[in-house]
mmCIF file of C-alpha atoms and ligand atoms in Angstrom:
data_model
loop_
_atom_site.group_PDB
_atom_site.id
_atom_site.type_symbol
_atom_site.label_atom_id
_atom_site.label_comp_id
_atom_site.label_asym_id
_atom_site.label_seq_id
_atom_site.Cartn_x
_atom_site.Cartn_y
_atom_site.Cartn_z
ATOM 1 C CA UNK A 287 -25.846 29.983 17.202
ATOM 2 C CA UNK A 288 -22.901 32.216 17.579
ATOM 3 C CA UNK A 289 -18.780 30.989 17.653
ATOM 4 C CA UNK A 290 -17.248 31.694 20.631
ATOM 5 C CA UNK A 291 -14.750 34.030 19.464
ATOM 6 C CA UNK A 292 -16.710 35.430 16.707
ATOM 7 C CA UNK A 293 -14.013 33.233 14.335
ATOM 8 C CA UNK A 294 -15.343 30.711 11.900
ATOM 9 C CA UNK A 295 -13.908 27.468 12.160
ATOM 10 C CA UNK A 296 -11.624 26.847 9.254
ATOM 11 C CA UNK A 297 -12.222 23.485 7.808
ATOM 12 C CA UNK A 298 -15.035 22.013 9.933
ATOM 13 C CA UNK A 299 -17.200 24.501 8.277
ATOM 14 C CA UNK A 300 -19.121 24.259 4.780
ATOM 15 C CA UNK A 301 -21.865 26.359 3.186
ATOM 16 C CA UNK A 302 -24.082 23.154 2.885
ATOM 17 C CA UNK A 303 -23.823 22.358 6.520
ATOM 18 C CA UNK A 304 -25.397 26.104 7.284
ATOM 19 C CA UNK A 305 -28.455 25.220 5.294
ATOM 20 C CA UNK A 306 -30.293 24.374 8.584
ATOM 21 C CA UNK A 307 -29.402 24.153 12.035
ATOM 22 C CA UNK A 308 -31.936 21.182 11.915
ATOM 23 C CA UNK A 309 -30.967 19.157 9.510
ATOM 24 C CA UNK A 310 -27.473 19.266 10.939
ATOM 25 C CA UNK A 311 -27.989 18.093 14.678
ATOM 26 C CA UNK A 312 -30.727 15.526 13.233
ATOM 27 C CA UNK A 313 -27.766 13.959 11.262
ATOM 28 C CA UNK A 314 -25.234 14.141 13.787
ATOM 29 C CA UNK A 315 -26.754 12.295 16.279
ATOM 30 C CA UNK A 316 -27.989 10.086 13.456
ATOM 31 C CA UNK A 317 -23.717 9.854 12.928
ATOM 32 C CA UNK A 318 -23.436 8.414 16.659
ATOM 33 C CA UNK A 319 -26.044 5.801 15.675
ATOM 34 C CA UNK A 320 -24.615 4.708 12.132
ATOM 35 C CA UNK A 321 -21.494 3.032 13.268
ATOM 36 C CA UNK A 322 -23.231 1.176 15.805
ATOM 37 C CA UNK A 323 -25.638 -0.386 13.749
ATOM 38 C CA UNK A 324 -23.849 -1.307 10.625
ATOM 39 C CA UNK A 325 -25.340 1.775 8.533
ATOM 40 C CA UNK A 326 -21.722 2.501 7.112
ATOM 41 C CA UNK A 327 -20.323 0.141 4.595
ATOM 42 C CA UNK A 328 -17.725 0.480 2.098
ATOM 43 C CA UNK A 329 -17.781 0.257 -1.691
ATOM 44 C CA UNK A 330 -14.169 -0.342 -3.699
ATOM 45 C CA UNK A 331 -13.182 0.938 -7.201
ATOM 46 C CA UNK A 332 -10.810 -0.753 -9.272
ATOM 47 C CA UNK A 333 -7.464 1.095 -10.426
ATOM 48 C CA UNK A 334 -6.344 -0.571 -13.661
ATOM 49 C CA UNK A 335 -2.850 -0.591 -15.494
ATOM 50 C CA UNK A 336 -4.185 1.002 -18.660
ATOM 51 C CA UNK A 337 -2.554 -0.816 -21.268
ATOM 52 C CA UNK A 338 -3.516 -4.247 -20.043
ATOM 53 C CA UNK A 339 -6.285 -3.820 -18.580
ATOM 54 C CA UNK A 340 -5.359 -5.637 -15.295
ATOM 55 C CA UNK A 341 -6.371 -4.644 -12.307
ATOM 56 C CA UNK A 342 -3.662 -3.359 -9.862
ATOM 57 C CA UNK A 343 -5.731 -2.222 -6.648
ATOM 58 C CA UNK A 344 -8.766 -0.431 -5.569
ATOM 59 C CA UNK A 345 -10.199 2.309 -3.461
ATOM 60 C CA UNK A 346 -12.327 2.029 -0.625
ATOM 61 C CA UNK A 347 -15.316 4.380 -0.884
ATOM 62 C CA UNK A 348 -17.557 4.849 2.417
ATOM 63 C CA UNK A 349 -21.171 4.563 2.098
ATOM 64 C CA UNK A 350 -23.865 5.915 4.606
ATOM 65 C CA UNK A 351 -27.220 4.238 4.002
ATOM 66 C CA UNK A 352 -29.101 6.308 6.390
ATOM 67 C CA UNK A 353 -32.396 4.596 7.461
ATOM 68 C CA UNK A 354 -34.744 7.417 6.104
ATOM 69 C CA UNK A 355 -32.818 9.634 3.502
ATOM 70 C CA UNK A 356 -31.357 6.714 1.784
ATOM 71 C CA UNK A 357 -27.671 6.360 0.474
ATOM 72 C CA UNK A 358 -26.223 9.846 1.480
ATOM 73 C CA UNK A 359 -22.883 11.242 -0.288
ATOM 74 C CA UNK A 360 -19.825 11.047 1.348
ATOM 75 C CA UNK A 361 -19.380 14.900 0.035
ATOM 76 C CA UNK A 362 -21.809 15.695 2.400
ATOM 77 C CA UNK A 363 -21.358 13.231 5.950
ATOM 78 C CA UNK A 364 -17.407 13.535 5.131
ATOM 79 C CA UNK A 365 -17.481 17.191 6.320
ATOM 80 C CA UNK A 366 -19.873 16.583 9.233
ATOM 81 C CA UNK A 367 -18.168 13.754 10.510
ATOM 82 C CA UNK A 368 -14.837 15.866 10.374
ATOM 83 C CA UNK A 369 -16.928 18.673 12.235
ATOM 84 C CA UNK A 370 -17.960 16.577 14.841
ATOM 85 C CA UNK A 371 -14.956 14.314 15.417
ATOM 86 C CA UNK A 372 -16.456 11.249 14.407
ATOM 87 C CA UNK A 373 -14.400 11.121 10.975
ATOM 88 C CA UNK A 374 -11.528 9.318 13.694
ATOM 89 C CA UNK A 375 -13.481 6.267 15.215
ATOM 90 C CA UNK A 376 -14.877 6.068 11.729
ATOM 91 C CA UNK A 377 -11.946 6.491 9.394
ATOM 92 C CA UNK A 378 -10.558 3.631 12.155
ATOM 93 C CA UNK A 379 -12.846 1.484 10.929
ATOM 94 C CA UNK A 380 -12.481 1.768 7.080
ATOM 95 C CA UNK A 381 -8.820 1.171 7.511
ATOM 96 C CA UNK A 382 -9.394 -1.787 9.497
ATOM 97 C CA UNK A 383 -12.316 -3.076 7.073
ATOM 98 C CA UNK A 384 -10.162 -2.120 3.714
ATOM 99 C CA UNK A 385 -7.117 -4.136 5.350
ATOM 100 C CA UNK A 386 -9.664 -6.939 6.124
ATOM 101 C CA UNK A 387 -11.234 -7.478 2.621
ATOM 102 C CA UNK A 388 -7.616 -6.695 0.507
ATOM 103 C CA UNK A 389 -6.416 -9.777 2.815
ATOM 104 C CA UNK A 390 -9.107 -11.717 1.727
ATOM 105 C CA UNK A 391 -8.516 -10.860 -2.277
ATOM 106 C CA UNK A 392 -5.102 -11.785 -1.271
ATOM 107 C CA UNK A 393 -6.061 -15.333 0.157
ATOM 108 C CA UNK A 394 -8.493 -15.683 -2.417
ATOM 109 C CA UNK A 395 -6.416 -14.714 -6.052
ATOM 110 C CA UNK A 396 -3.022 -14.874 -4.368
ATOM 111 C CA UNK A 397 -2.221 -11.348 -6.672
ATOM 112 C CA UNK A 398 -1.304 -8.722 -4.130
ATOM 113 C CA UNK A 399 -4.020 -6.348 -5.100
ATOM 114 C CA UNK A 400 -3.363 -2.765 -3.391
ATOM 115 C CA UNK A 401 -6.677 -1.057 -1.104
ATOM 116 C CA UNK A 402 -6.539 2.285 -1.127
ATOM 117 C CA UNK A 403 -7.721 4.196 1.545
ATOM 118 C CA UNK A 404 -9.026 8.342 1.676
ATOM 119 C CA UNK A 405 -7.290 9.835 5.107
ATOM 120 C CA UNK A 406 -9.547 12.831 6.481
ATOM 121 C CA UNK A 407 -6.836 16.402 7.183
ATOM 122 C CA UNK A 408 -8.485 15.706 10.987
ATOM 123 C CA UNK A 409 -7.074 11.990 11.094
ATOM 124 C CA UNK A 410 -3.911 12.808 10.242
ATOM 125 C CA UNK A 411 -3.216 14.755 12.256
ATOM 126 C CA UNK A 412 -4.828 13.393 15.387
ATOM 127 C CA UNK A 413 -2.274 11.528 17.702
ATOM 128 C CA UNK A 414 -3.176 7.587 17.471
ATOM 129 C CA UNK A 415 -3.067 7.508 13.374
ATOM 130 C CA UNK A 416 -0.140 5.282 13.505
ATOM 131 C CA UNK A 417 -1.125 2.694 15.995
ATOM 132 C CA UNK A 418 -4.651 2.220 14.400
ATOM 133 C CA UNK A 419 -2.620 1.672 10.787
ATOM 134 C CA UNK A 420 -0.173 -1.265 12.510
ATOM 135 C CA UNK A 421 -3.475 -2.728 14.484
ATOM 136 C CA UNK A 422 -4.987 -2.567 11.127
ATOM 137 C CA UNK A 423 -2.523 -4.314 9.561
ATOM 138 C CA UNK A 424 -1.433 -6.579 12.514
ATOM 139 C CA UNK A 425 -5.043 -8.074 12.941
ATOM 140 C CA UNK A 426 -5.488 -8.309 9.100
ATOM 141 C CA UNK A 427 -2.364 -9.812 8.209
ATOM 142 C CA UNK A 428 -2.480 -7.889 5.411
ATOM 143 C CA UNK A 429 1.160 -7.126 3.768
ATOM 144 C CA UNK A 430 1.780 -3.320 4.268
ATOM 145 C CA UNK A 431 2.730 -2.868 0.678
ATOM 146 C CA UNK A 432 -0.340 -3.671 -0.022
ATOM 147 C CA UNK A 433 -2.178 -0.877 1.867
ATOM 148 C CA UNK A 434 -2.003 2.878 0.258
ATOM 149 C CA UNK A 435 -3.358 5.931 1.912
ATOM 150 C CA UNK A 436 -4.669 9.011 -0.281
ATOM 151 C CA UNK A 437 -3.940 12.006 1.229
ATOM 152 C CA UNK A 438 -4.800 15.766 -0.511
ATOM 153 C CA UNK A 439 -2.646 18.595 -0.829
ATOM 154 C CA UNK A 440 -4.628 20.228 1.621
ATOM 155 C CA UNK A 441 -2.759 18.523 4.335
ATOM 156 C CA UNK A 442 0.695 18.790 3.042
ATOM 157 C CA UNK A 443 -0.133 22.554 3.223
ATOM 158 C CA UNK A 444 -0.403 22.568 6.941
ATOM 159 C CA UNK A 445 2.262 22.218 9.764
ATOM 160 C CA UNK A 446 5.335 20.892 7.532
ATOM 161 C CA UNK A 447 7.350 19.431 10.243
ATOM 162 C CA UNK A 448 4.825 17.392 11.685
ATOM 163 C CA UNK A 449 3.196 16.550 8.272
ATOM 164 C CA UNK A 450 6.953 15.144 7.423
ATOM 165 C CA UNK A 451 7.260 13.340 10.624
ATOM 166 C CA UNK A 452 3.982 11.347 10.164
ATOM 167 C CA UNK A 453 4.440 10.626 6.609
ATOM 168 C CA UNK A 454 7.919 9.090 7.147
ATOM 169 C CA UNK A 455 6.556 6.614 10.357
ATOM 170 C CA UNK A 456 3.872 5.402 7.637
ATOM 171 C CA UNK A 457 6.291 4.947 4.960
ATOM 172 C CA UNK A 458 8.561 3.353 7.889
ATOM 173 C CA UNK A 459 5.938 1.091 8.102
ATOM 174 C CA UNK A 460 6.207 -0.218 4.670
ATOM 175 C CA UNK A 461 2.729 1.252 3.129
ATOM 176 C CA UNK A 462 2.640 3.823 0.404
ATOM 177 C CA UNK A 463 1.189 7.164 -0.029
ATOM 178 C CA UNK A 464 -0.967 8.905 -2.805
ATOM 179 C CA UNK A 465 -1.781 12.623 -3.411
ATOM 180 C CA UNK A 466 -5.812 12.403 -3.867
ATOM 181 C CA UNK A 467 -6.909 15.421 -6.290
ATOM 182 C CA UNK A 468 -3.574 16.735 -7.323
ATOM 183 C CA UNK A 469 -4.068 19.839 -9.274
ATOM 184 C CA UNK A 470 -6.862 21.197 -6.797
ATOM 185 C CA UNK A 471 -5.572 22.126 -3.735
ATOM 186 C CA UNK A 472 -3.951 25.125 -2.446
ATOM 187 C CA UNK A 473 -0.244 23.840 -2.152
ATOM 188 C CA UNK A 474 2.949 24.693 -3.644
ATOM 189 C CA UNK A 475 4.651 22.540 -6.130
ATOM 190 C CA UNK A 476 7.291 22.062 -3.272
ATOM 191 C CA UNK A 477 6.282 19.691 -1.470
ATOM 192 C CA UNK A 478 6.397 17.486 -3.927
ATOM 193 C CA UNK A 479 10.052 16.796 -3.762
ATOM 194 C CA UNK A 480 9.956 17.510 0.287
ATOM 195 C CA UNK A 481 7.317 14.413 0.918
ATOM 196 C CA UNK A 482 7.871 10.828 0.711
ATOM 197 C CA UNK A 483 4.921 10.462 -1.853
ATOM 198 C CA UNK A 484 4.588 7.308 -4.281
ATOM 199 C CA UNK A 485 1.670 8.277 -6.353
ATOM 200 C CA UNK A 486 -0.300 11.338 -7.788
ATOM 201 C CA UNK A 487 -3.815 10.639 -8.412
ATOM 202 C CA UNK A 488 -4.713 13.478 -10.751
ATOM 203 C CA UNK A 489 -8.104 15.470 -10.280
ATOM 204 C CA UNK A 490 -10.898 13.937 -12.339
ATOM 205 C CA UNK A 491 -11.612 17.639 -13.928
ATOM 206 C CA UNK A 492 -8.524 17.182 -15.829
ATOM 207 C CA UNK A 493 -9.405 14.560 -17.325
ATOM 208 C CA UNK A 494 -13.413 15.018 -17.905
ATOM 209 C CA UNK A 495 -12.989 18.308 -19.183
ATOM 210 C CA UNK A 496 -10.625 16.883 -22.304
ATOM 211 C CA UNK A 497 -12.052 17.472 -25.804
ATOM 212 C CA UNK A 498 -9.031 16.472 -28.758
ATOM 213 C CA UNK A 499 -5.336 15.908 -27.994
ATOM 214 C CA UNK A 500 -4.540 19.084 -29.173
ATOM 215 C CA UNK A 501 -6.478 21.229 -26.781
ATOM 216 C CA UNK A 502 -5.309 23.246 -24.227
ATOM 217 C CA UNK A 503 -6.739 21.164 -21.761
ATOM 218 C CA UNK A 504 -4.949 17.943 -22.885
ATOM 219 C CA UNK A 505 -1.920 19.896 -22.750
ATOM 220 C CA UNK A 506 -2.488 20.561 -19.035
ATOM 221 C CA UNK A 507 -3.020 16.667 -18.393
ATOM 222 C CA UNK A 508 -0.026 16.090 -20.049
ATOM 223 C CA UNK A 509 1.923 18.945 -18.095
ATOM 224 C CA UNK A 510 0.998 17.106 -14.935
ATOM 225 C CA UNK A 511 1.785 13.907 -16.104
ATOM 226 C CA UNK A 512 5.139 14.956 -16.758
ATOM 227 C CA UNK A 513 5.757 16.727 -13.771
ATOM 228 C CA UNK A 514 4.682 13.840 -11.894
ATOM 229 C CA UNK A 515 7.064 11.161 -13.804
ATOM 230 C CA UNK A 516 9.830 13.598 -13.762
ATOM 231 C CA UNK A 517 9.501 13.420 -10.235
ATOM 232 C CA UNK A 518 9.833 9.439 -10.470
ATOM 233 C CA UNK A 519 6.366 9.427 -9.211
ATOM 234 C CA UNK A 520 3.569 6.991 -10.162
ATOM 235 C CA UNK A 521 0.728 8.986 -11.812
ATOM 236 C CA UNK A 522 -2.400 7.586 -11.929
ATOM 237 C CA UNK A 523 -5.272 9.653 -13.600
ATOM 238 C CA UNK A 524 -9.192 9.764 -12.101
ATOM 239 C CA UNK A 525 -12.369 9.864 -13.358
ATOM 240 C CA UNK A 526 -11.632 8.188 -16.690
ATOM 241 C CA UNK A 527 -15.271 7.414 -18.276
ATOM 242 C CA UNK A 528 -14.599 7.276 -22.367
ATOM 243 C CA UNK A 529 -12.471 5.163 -24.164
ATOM 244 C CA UNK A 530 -10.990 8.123 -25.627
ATOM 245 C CA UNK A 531 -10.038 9.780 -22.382
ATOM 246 C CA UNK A 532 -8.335 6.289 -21.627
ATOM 247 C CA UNK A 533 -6.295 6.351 -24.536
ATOM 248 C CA UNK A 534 -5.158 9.966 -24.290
ATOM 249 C CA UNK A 535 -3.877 9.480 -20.693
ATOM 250 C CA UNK A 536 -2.290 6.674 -21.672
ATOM 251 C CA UNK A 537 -0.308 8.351 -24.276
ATOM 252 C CA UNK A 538 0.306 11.059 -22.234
ATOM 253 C CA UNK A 539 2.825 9.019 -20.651
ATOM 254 C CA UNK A 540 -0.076 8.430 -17.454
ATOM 255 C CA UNK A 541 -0.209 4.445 -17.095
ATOM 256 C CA UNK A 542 -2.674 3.720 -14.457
ATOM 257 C CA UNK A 543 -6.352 4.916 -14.564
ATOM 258 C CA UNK A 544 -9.839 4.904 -12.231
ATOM 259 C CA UNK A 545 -13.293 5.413 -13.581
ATOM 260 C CA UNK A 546 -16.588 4.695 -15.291
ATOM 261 C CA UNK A 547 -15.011 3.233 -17.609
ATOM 262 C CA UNK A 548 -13.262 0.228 -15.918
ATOM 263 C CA UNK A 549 -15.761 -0.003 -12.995
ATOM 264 C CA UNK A 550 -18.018 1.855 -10.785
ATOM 265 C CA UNK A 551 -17.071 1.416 -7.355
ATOM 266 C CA UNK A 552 -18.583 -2.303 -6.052
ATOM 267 C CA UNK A 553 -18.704 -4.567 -3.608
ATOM 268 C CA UNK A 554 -16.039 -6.232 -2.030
ATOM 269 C CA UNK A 555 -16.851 -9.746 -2.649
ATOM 270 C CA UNK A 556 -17.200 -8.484 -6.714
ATOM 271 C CA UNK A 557 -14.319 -7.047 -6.984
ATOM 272 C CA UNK A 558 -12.327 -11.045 -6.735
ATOM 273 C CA UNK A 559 -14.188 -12.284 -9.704
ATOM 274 C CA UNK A 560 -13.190 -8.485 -11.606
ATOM 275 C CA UNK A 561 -9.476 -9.302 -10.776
ATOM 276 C CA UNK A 562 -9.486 -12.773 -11.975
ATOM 277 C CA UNK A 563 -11.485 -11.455 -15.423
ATOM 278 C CA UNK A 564 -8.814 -8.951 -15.575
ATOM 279 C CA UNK A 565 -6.019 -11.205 -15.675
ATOM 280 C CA UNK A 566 -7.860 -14.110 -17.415
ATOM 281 C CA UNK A 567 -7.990 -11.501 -20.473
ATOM 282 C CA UNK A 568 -5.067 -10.161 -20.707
HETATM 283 P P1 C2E B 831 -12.066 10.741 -4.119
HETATM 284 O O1 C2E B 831 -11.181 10.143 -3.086
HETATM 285 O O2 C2E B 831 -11.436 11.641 -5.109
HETATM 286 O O3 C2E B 831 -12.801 9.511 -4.810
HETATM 287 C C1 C2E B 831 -13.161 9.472 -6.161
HETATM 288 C C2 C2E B 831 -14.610 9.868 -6.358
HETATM 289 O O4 C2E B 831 -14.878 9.943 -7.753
HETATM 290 C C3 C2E B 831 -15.598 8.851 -5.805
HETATM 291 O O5 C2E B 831 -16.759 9.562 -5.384
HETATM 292 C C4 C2E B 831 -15.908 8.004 -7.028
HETATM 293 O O6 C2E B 831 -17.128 7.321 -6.955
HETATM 294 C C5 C2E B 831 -15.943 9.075 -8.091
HETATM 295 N N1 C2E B 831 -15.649 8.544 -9.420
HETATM 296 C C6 C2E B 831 -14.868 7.520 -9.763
HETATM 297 N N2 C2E B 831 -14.805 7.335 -11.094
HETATM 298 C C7 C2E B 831 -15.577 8.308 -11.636
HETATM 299 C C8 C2E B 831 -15.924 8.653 -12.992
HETATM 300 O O7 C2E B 831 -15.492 8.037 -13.971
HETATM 301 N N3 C2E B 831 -16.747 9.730 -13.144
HETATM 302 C C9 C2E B 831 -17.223 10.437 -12.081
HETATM 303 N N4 C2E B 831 -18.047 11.457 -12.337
HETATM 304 N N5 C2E B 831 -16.931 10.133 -10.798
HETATM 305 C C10 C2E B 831 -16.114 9.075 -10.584
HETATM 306 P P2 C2E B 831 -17.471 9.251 -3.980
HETATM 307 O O8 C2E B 831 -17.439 7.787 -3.699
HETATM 308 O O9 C2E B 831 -18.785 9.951 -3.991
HETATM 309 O O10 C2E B 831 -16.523 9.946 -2.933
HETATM 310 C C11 C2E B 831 -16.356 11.336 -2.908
HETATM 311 C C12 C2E B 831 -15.221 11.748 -2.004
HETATM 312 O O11 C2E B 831 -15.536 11.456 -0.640
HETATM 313 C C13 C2E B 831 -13.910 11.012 -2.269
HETATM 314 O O12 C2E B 831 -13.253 11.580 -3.394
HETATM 315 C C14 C2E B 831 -13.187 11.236 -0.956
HETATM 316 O O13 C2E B 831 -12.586 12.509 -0.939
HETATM 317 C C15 C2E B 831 -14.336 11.215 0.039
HETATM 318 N N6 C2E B 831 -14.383 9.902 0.707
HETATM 319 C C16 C2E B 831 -14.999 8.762 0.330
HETATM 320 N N7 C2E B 831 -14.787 7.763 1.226
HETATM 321 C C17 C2E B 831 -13.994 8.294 2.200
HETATM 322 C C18 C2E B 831 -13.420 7.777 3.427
HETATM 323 O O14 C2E B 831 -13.548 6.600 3.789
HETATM 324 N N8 C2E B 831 -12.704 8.664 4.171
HETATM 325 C C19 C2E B 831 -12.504 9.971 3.794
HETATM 326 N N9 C2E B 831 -11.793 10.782 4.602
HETATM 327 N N10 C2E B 831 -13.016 10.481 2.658
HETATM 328 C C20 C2E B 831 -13.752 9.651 1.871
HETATM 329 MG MG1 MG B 832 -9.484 9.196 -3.052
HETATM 330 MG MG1 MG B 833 -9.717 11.961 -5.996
HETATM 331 MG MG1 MG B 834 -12.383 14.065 -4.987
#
C-alpha cells in the first residue's frame, strides 16, 4: 500500500490504524454494515451544576457493539470512520438520535435538559452540516437551545473564514457551541475571542492529574478557569471522578462538571429518572 503522492494523509491517518492492513479493511466494511443493522447506539453522560447537584444536560457518547470484538472504543472507529467518510452519514444520525431522546426528556420532565453532541473536524466541514442540524431539529421538535455541539480546537485551527462562517449559521440557528478538550489542541488563544463559543469543556488531564490546591497543577486548572470566565464563557470541567476534584473545580470559580463521579455515561431512558433524582434532592 503506497499514497499516491508519496504524502501521508493528515488527519485520516493514526499509528493504530497501521497496525494491520487486515484488521483495517475487515472493520471498514464491518463500518458499512453497523449502521444498517442497529450495531451503533448511543450512551449519554450527565453534566451537573456542581454546587447543586442538578443535572443541566448530557453528552451523547457513540457506541459500536461489533458482533465479534464486542463494544469497541470510539478512540479507535472515530478515526476510521473519519478515514473512510462514514463519520458523515453516521455523525447524521447521532444528531438526529440525540435531538430525538433530549425531546423526549423534555416531554417527559418538562426541564429543558441540554444533549450535547461531539462534531467530527470532517463533518464540519463537509457541505450539508447545516441542513442535517435544522432536519434534526425540525423532525425532533426539539428547542434549539437545547442542542449543543462540542467542537475541538483542532478545527478552529483550520480555514478561519469558513470555520467563522459555519459557526455563526449554527449559532443563527439558536444552538450553542462548546470547545471539547480545551487545553489540548494545537490552537492559539485567539480564537477564543474571534469564535462565537458558549462553553469550554476543559481537558480531563487537568483535572485527573490534580494532587492539593496548592500544586502547580491546580494552579493551571485555575488559570484556565479564569481565562475562560474572563472571557464571559461557561467553563465546564471533564473527567471529574473524586469528591475532592469536585470541590476544587468548584472553587476554582469552574461551576459545571462531567465524570465518574456524577455518572458514567448511560442509557437514554436512565438518564429521566437521574434528572428527576437530581432535582428531587436538591
Ligand atoms: P470526549 O468528547 O472528550 O468525551 C469524554 C470522554 O471521557 C468519554 O469517553 C467519557 O466516557 C470519558 N469520561 C467521562 N467521565 C470520565 C471520568 O470521570 N474519567 C475518565 N477516565 N473518563 C471519563 P468515550 O465515550 O470513550 O469517548 C471518547 C471520545 O470519542 C470522546 O471524547 C469524543 O472525542 C469521541 N466521540 C464519542 N462519541 C462521538 C460521536 O458521536 N462523534 C464524534 N465525532 N466523536 C465522538
Ligand atoms: Mg465531547
Ligand atoms: Mg472532552
Ligand atoms: Mg477527549
Amino acid at each position: 500500500h503506497t499514497d499516491t503522492y508519496g504524502v501521508k494523509p493528515l488527519i485520516f491517518y493514526s499509528s493504530e490504524m497501521n497496525s494491520g492492513l487486515h484488521d483495517r479493511y475487515l472493520l471498514e466494511s464491518d463500518i458499512h454494515r453497523a449502521l444498517a443493522s442497529k450495531q451503533f447506539h448511543i450512551l449519554y453522560q450527565p453534566q451537573i451544576d456542581i454546587a447543586s447537584r442538578k443535572i443541566i444536560g448530557a453528552e451523547a457518547l457513540l457506541r459500536w457493539h461489533h458482533p465479534t470484538l464486542g463494544i469497541v472504543s470510539p478512540l479507535k472507529f472515530i478515526p476510521l470512520l473519519e478515514r473512510t467518510g462514514l463519520i458523515v452519514p453516521v455523525g447524521n444520525w447521532v444528531i438526529q438520535e440525540s435531538c430525538r431522546q433530549a425531546k423526549q426528556w423534555l416531554d417527559q420532565i418538562g426541564l429543558p435538559i441540554k444533549v450535547a453532541v461531539n462534531l467530527s473536524v470532517i463533518q464540519f466541514y463537509k457541505s450539508g452540516l447545516l441542513e442535517s442540524v435544522k432536519r434534526a431539529l425540525d423532525d425532533s421538535g426539539l428547542p434549539p437551545h437545547c442542542l449543543d455541539l462540542e467542537i475541538t480546537e483542532n478545527i478552529a485551527i483550520c480555514h478561519e473564514d469558513a470555520t467563522l462562517r459555519i459557526m455563526s449559521h449554527l449559532k443563527n440557528m439558536g444552538l450553542s457551541l462548546s470547545m471539547d478538550d480545551f487545553g489540548t489542541g494545537y490552537s492559539s488563544l485567539a480564537y477564543l475571542q474571534r469564535y462565537p463559543i458558549d462553553l469550554l469543556k476543559i481537558d480531563q488531564s487537568f483535572v485527573r492529574t490534580i494532587e492539593s490546591p496548592q500544586s502547580r497543577q491546580a494552579d493551571m486548572l485555575r488559570a484556565i478557569i479564569g481565562l475562560g470566565r474572563n472571557l464571559d464563557l461557561e467553563v465546564l470541567a471533564e473527567g471529574i471522578e473524586t469528591e475532592q476534584q469536585a470541590e476544587l473545580v468548584l472553587q476554582s470559580g469552574c461551576s459545571y462538571g462531567q465524570g465518574y463521579l456524577f455518572s458514567k455515561p448511560i442509557q437514554g431512558n436512565f438518564v429521566s429518572n437521574e434528572i428527576l433524582r437530581s432535582v428531587a434532592a436538591s
